[in-house]
Amino acid sequence: MIVISSNQRKPLLLSAVFLVFCAFFFFWPLRAPNSDDKALFTSHPSLIDHPNLPDPSALPAWQNTTRVKAAFVILTRNNELDALRKTIQQLEARFNHKFNYPYVFLNDVEFTQEFKDLTSSLTNAETKYGIIPKEHWSYPDWIDVEKADRLRKKMGEEGVIYGDNLSYRHMCRFESGFFYRHPLMEEYEYYWRVEPSVEFFCDLDYDPFLYMKENNKKYGWTISLIEFEATIPTLWKTTKEFMKTHPEMIPKNNLINFISNDNGRNYNLCHFWSNFEIGDLKFLRSPEYSAYFDYLDKSGGFFYERWGDAPVHSIAVGLFLNKTEVHFFNDIGYKHNPFMHCPVARELQKKCHCNADENFDLTPNSCMRRWVELL
């Protein structure tokens, strides 16, 4: 995720909001997982024929020369180099030194030669560096800039996290509707989103891109949680207007019951945390997703409110995909501070170095239980 420069935010206010954010999710109403919780998450999904627990007598998956047209995509800035290098080191050690999938780095300004040298040196895979087109990182013509500035200031005064931050809004809009259109992404069929400072805790001894393709999976995730309602007050209202306008695009056998507790009347705020996602680019490039994003974009909510790419992606998954097309990567131990997914099942734990007792899935503010109930 793009790091916002200090002159764009109020440090004391943001720090206070962040502390409230952590307290809300971790200390209220946090409780220790009971045996029923652990049984629920240990037993699902079944470990029989799990791709990361292969037959020891079989050849290692990375010796299979079949590779998918896929890449890691990283939206970052030059000043995030040190944090990103740590992340790439972990990703290479846990997975990519065996499979050598390429990296695509994107920035709204030119990458420095130092950035290129010190990221490419960490991998044998191909690395590509691109600049985001100005039209994908600026106000579109239909936005009332004065109104957007006024509402952004108001959200900041109300203490909404990143409420007064314009760059954050550009980032959310770009991740929602443009990263997959970048020229450097055109040749790829699948993507794995990576951000600076995230951590990977488990050895991954199979190819998740190939798994997605062979099993017709369109979207993969590791952490799900509740969105801050103050950032998206009209997102669901706008989504329902879209559904009413385009009923032919909404399949009956979808995942709306993951994102709604009342069959679509209201949004329950559950979303997949999109700082980690592995996806089929055909889904994002589909007529359905394109129409949905364009509808949201024209409404102005990315700037008049503070719509995040996580609820946008998640609602689209809920509207357009069915449960067989969405995959929970339970075996990928992952942390984006302050939340972590760590596999609970003992056999998967043998490939990890995270503490399963700190798994966010077992906390009340995770949407993991909702997901399990749908299966």
PDB file of N, CA, C and O in Angstrom, residues 166-212:
ATOM      1  N   LEU A 166      -6.024  12.569   0.619  1.00  0.00           N
ATOM      2  CA  LEU A 166      -6.347  12.471  -0.802  1.00  0.00           C
ATOM      3  C   LEU A 166      -5.567  11.348  -1.478  1.00  0.00           C
ATOM      4  O   LEU A 166      -6.123  10.603  -2.295  1.00  0.00           O
ATOM      5  N   SER A 167      -4.279  11.219  -1.155  1.00  0.00           N
ATOM      6  CA  SER A 167      -3.467  10.184  -1.789  1.00  0.00           C
ATOM      7  C   SER A 167      -4.023   8.791  -1.501  1.00  0.00           C
ATOM      8  O   SER A 167      -4.007   7.913  -2.363  1.00  0.00           O
ATOM      9  N   TYR A 168      -4.517   8.584  -0.299  1.00  0.00           N
ATOM     10  CA  TYR A 168      -5.106   7.292   0.047  1.00  0.00           C
ATOM     11  C   TYR A 168      -6.313   6.998  -0.839  1.00  0.00           C
ATOM     12  O   TYR A 168      -6.537   5.854  -1.261  1.00  0.00           O
ATOM     13  N   ARG A 169      -7.074   8.012  -1.140  1.00  0.00           N
ATOM     14  CA  ARG A 169      -8.243   7.832  -2.011  1.00  0.00           C
ATOM     15  C   ARG A 169      -7.812   7.468  -3.432  1.00  0.00           C
ATOM     16  O   ARG A 169      -8.429   6.626  -4.083  1.00  0.00           O
ATOM     17  N   HIS A 170      -6.763   8.116  -3.928  1.00  0.00           N
ATOM     18  CA  HIS A 170      -6.251   7.749  -5.249  1.00  0.00           C
ATOM     19  C   HIS A 170      -5.812   6.287  -5.258  1.00  0.00           C
ATOM     20  O   HIS A 170      -6.050   5.555  -6.233  1.00  0.00           O
ATOM     21  N   MET A 171      -5.161   5.866  -4.176  1.00  0.00           N
ATOM     22  CA  MET A 171      -4.710   4.482  -4.084  1.00  0.00           C
ATOM     23  C   MET A 171      -5.894   3.518  -4.125  1.00  0.00           C
ATOM     24  O   MET A 171      -5.877   2.526  -4.869  1.00  0.00           O
ATOM     25  N   CYS A 172      -6.939   3.796  -3.335  1.00  0.00           N
ATOM     26  CA  CYS A 172      -8.108   2.904  -3.295  1.00  0.00           C
ATOM     27  C   CYS A 172      -8.800   2.830  -4.660  1.00  0.00           C
ATOM     28  O   CYS A 172      -9.222   1.749  -5.090  1.00  0.00           O
ATOM     29  N   ARG A 173      -8.910   3.954  -5.315  1.00  0.00           N
ATOM     30  CA  ARG A 173      -9.533   3.959  -6.645  1.00  0.00           C
ATOM     31  C   ARG A 173      -8.677   3.194  -7.643  1.00  0.00           C
ATOM     32  O   ARG A 173      -9.196   2.413  -8.459  1.00  0.00           O
ATOM     33  N   PHE A 174      -7.359   3.393  -7.586  1.00  0.00           N
ATOM     34  CA  PHE A 174      -6.462   2.695  -8.509  1.00  0.00           C
ATOM     35  C   PHE A 174      -6.527   1.185  -8.302  1.00  0.00           C
ATOM     36  O   PHE A 174      -6.638   0.417  -9.268  1.00  0.00           O
ATOM     37  N   GLU A 175      -6.484   0.736  -7.047  1.00  0.00           N
ATOM     38  CA  GLU A 175      -6.535  -0.698  -6.769  1.00  0.00           C
ATOM     39  C   GLU A 175      -7.897  -1.286  -7.103  1.00  0.00           C
ATOM     40  O   GLU A 175      -8.014  -2.468  -7.428  1.00  0.00           O
ATOM     41  N   SER A 176      -8.939  -0.474  -7.041  1.00  0.00           N
ATOM     42  CA  SER A 176     -10.282  -0.959  -7.360  1.00  0.00           C
ATOM     43  C   SER A 176     -10.493  -1.138  -8.851  1.00  0.00           C
ATOM     44  O   SER A 176     -11.162  -2.091  -9.271  1.00  0.00           O
ATOM     45  N   GLY A 177      -9.941  -0.224  -9.655  1.00  0.00           N
ATOM     46  CA  GLY A 177     -10.340  -0.248 -11.049  1.00  0.00           C
ATOM     47  C   GLY A 177      -9.278  -0.081 -12.109  1.00  0.00           C
ATOM     48  O   GLY A 177      -9.614  -0.073 -13.308  1.00  0.00           O
ATOM     49  N   PHE A 178      -7.996   0.016 -11.728  1.00  0.00           N
ATOM     50  CA  PHE A 178      -7.011   0.347 -12.753  1.00  0.00           C
ATOM     51  C   PHE A 178      -5.732  -0.469 -12.756  1.00  0.00           C
ATOM     52  O   PHE A 178      -5.067  -0.552 -13.793  1.00  0.00           O
ATOM     53  N   PHE A 179      -5.337  -1.063 -11.639  1.00  0.00           N
ATOM     54  CA  PHE A 179      -4.024  -1.722 -11.640  1.00  0.00           C
ATOM     55  C   PHE A 179      -3.940  -2.806 -12.700  1.00  0.00           C
ATOM     56  O   PHE A 179      -2.902  -2.999 -13.340  1.00  0.00           O
ATOM     57  N   TYR A 180      -5.036  -3.519 -12.917  1.00  0.00           N
ATOM     58  CA  TYR A 180      -5.046  -4.620 -13.874  1.00  0.00           C
ATOM     59  C   TYR A 180      -5.106  -4.130 -15.319  1.00  0.00           C
ATOM     60  O   TYR A 180      -4.946  -4.927 -16.253  1.00  0.00           O
ATOM     61  N   ARG A 181      -5.300  -2.832 -15.523  1.00  0.00           N
ATOM     62  CA  ARG A 181      -5.308  -2.261 -16.867  1.00  0.00           C
ATOM     63  C   ARG A 181      -3.940  -1.690 -17.252  1.00  0.00           C
ATOM     64  O   ARG A 181      -3.758  -1.242 -18.390  1.00  0.00           O
ATOM     65  N   HIS A 182      -3.018  -1.665 -16.305  1.00  0.00           N
ATOM     66  CA  HIS A 182      -1.706  -1.105 -16.599  1.00  0.00           C
ATOM     67  C   HIS A 182      -1.039  -1.922 -17.705  1.00  0.00           C
ATOM     68  O   HIS A 182      -1.150  -3.151 -17.737  1.00  0.00           O
ATOM     69  N   PRO A 183      -0.349  -1.275 -18.640  1.00  0.00           N
ATOM     70  CA  PRO A 183       0.290  -2.005 -19.748  1.00  0.00           C
ATOM     71  C   PRO A 183       1.187  -3.154 -19.298  1.00  0.00           C
ATOM     72  O   PRO A 183       1.259  -4.179 -19.981  1.00  0.00           O
ATOM     73  N   LEU A 184       1.862  -3.014 -18.159  1.00  0.00           N
ATOM     74  CA  LEU A 184       2.744  -4.081 -17.691  1.00  0.00           C
ATOM     75  C   LEU A 184       1.963  -5.316 -17.223  1.00  0.00           C
ATOM     76  O   LEU A 184       2.548  -6.394 -17.088  1.00  0.00           O
ATOM     77  N   MET A 185       0.666  -5.157 -16.988  1.00  0.00           N
ATOM     78  CA  MET A 185      -0.156  -6.279 -16.516  1.00  0.00           C
ATOM     79  C   MET A 185      -0.904  -6.981 -17.647  1.00  0.00           C
ATOM     80  O   MET A 185      -1.537  -8.020 -17.419  1.00  0.00           O
ATOM     81  N   GLU A 186      -0.830  -6.433 -18.846  1.00  0.00           N
ATOM     82  CA  GLU A 186      -1.668  -6.933 -19.936  1.00  0.00           C
ATOM     83  C   GLU A 186      -1.405  -8.395 -20.293  1.00  0.00           C
ATOM     84  O   GLU A 186      -2.305  -9.119 -20.697  1.00  0.00           O
ATOM     85  N   GLU A 187      -0.169  -8.856 -20.155  1.00  0.00           N
ATOM     86  CA  GLU A 187       0.167 -10.220 -20.579  1.00  0.00           C
ATOM     87  C   GLU A 187      -0.221 -11.282 -19.560  1.00  0.00           C
ATOM     88  O   GLU A 187      -0.159 -12.476 -19.853  1.00  0.00           O
ATOM     89  N   TYR A 188      -0.647 -10.864 -18.376  1.00  0.00           N
ATOM     90  CA  TYR A 188      -0.869 -11.831 -17.293  1.00  0.00           C
ATOM     91  C   TYR A 188      -2.333 -12.223 -17.151  1.00  0.00           C
ATOM     92  O   TYR A 188      -3.236 -11.451 -17.441  1.00  0.00           O
ATOM     93  N   GLU A 189      -2.525 -13.457 -16.658  1.00  0.00           N
ATOM     94  CA  GLU A 189      -3.862 -13.995 -16.414  1.00  0.00           C
ATOM     95  C   GLU A 189      -4.219 -13.996 -14.926  1.00  0.00           C
ATOM     96  O   GLU A 189      -5.398 -13.979 -14.574  1.00  0.00           O
ATOM     97  N   TYR A 190      -3.206 -14.047 -14.057  1.00  0.00           N
ATOM     98  CA  TYR A 190      -3.422 -14.076 -12.612  1.00  0.00           C
ATOM     99  C   TYR A 190      -2.460 -13.105 -11.937  1.00  0.00           C
ATOM    100  O   TYR A 190      -1.398 -12.791 -12.483  1.00  0.00           O
ATOM    101  N   TYR A 191      -2.838 -12.669 -10.748  1.00  0.00           N
ATOM    102  CA  TYR A 191      -1.993 -11.747  -9.991  1.00  0.00           C
ATOM    103  C   TYR A 191      -1.998 -12.148  -8.520  1.00  0.00           C
ATOM    104  O   TYR A 191      -2.924 -12.784  -8.020  1.00  0.00           O
ATOM    105  N   TRP A 192      -0.931 -11.769  -7.826  1.00  0.00           N
ATOM    106  CA  TRP A 192      -0.810 -11.912  -6.377  1.00  0.00           C
ATOM    107  C   TRP A 192      -0.407 -10.539  -5.871  1.00  0.00           C
ATOM    108  O   TRP A 192       0.671 -10.042  -6.169  1.00  0.00           O
ATOM    109  N   ARG A 193      -1.277  -9.916  -5.105  1.00  0.00           N
ATOM    110  CA  ARG A 193      -1.000  -8.576  -4.598  1.00  0.00           C
ATOM    111  C   ARG A 193      -0.102  -8.662  -3.361  1.00  0.00           C
ATOM    112  O   ARG A 193      -0.361  -9.452  -2.446  1.00  0.00           O
ATOM    113  N   VAL A 194       0.922  -7.833  -3.344  1.00  0.00           N
ATOM    114  CA  VAL A 194       1.886  -7.781  -2.248  1.00  0.00           C
ATOM    115  C   VAL A 194       2.076  -6.327  -1.846  1.00  0.00           C
ATOM    116  O   VAL A 194       2.058  -5.425  -2.700  1.00  0.00           O
ATOM    117  N   GLU A 195       2.269  -6.079  -0.552  1.00  0.00           N
ATOM    118  CA  GLU A 195       2.519  -4.729  -0.072  1.00  0.00           C
ATOM    119  C   GLU A 195       3.782  -4.684   0.784  1.00  0.00           C
ATOM    120  O   GLU A 195       4.168  -5.695   1.371  1.00  0.00           O
ATOM    121  N   PRO A 196       4.423  -3.531   0.873  1.00  0.00           N
ATOM    122  CA  PRO A 196       5.589  -3.406   1.750  1.00  0.00           C
ATOM    123  C   PRO A 196       5.227  -3.704   3.203  1.00  0.00           C
ATOM    124  O   PRO A 196       4.105  -3.422   3.642  1.00  0.00           O
ATOM    125  N   SER A 197       6.178  -4.302   3.918  1.00  0.00           N
ATOM    126  CA  SER A 197       6.070  -4.583   5.360  1.00  0.00           C
ATOM    127  C   SER A 197       5.218  -5.791   5.712  1.00  0.00           C
ATOM    128  O   SER A 197       5.146  -6.159   6.887  1.00  0.00           O
ATOM    129  N   VAL A 198       4.546  -6.428   4.748  1.00  0.00           N
ATOM    130  CA  VAL A 198       3.785  -7.620   5.101  1.00  0.00           C
ATOM    131  C   VAL A 198       4.754  -8.780   5.317  1.00  0.00           C
ATOM    132  O   VAL A 198       5.891  -8.764   4.834  1.00  0.00           O
ATOM    133  N   GLU A 199       4.276  -9.797   6.042  1.00  0.00           N
ATOM    134  CA  GLU A 199       5.125 -10.935   6.362  1.00  0.00           C
ATOM    135  C   GLU A 199       4.475 -12.236   5.912  1.00  0.00           C
ATOM    136  O   GLU A 199       3.248 -12.379   5.947  1.00  0.00           O
ATOM    137  N   PHE A 200       5.327 -13.175   5.512  1.00  0.00           N
ATOM    138  CA  PHE A 200       4.879 -14.509   5.107  1.00  0.00           C
ATOM    139  C   PHE A 200       5.558 -15.538   6.009  1.00  0.00           C
ATOM    140  O   PHE A 200       6.780 -15.567   6.117  1.00  0.00           O
ATOM    141  N   PHE A 201       4.767 -16.391   6.654  1.00  0.00           N
ATOM    142  CA  PHE A 201       5.265 -17.255   7.714  1.00  0.00           C
ATOM    143  C   PHE A 201       5.397 -18.729   7.344  1.00  0.00           C
ATOM    144  O   PHE A 201       5.948 -19.497   8.128  1.00  0.00           O
ATOM    145  N   CYS A 202       4.879 -19.148   6.203  1.00  0.00           N
ATOM    146  CA  CYS A 202       4.793 -20.580   5.919  1.00  0.00           C
ATOM    147  C   CYS A 202       5.420 -20.936   4.574  1.00  0.00           C
ATOM    148  O   CYS A 202       5.260 -20.198   3.591  1.00  0.00           O
ATOM    149  N   ASP A 203       6.096 -22.081   4.536  1.00  0.00           N
ATOM    150  CA  ASP A 203       6.596 -22.594   3.266  1.00  0.00           C
ATOM    151  C   ASP A 203       5.421 -22.981   2.382  1.00  0.00           C
ATOM    152  O   ASP A 203       4.481 -23.649   2.821  1.00  0.00           O
ATOM    153  N   LEU A 204       5.496 -22.571   1.151  1.00  0.00           N
ATOM    154  CA  LEU A 204       4.460 -22.896   0.175  1.00  0.00           C
ATOM    155  C   LEU A 204       5.115 -23.756  -0.895  1.00  0.00           C
ATOM    156  O   LEU A 204       5.888 -23.267  -1.705  1.00  0.00           O
ATOM    157  N   ASP A 205       4.789 -25.041  -0.877  1.00  0.00           N
ATOM    158  CA  ASP A 205       5.488 -26.006  -1.722  1.00  0.00           C
ATOM    159  C   ASP A 205       4.677 -26.430  -2.941  1.00  0.00           C
ATOM    160  O   ASP A 205       4.941 -27.479  -3.533  1.00  0.00           O
ATOM    161  N   TYR A 206       3.708 -25.633  -3.311  1.00  0.00           N
ATOM    162  CA  TYR A 206       2.952 -25.856  -4.549  1.00  0.00           C
ATOM    163  C   TYR A 206       2.724 -24.492  -5.184  1.00  0.00           C
ATOM    164  O   TYR A 206       3.034 -23.452  -4.598  1.00  0.00           O
ATOM    165  N   ASP A 207       2.183 -24.490  -6.373  1.00  0.00           N
ATOM    166  CA  ASP A 207       1.976 -23.259  -7.138  1.00  0.00           C
ATOM    167  C   ASP A 207       0.527 -22.788  -6.958  1.00  0.00           C
ATOM    168  O   ASP A 207      -0.394 -23.388  -7.525  1.00  0.00           O
ATOM    169  N   PRO A 208       0.274 -21.731  -6.177  1.00  0.00           N
ATOM    170  CA  PRO A 208      -1.112 -21.285  -5.982  1.00  0.00           C
ATOM    171  C   PRO A 208      -1.760 -20.754  -7.252  1.00  0.00           C
ATOM    172  O   PRO A 208      -2.982 -20.848  -7.409  1.00  0.00           O
ATOM    173  N   PHE A 209      -0.944 -20.204  -8.161  1.00  0.00           N
ATOM    174  CA  PHE A 209      -1.507 -19.752  -9.432  1.00  0.00           C
ATOM    175  C   PHE A 209      -2.038 -20.937 -10.238  1.00  0.00           C
ATOM    176  O   PHE A 209      -3.149 -20.893 -10.790  1.00  0.00           O
ATOM    177  N   LEU A 210      -1.245 -21.995 -10.311  1.00  0.00           N
ATOM    178  CA  LEU A 210      -1.677 -23.187 -11.040  1.00  0.00           C
ATOM    179  C   LEU A 210      -2.869 -23.829 -10.355  1.00  0.00           C
ATOM    180  O   LEU A 210      -3.795 -24.308 -11.018  1.00  0.00           O
ATOM    181  N   TYR A 211      -2.869 -23.822  -9.016  1.00  0.00           N
ATOM    182  CA  TYR A 211      -4.014 -24.359  -8.270  1.00  0.00           C
ATOM    183  C   TYR A 211      -5.278 -23.576  -8.620  1.00  0.00           C
ATOM    184  O   TYR A 211      -6.347 -24.166  -8.848  1.00  0.00           O
ATOM    185  N   MET A 212      -5.186 -22.261  -8.650  1.00  0.00           N
ATOM    186  CA  MET A 212      -6.347 -21.433  -8.995  1.00  0.00           C
ATOM    187  C   MET A 212      -6.858 -21.767 -10.389  1.00  0.00           C
ATOM    188  O   MET A 212      -8.063 -21.943 -10.610  1.00  0.00           O
TER     189      MET A 212
END
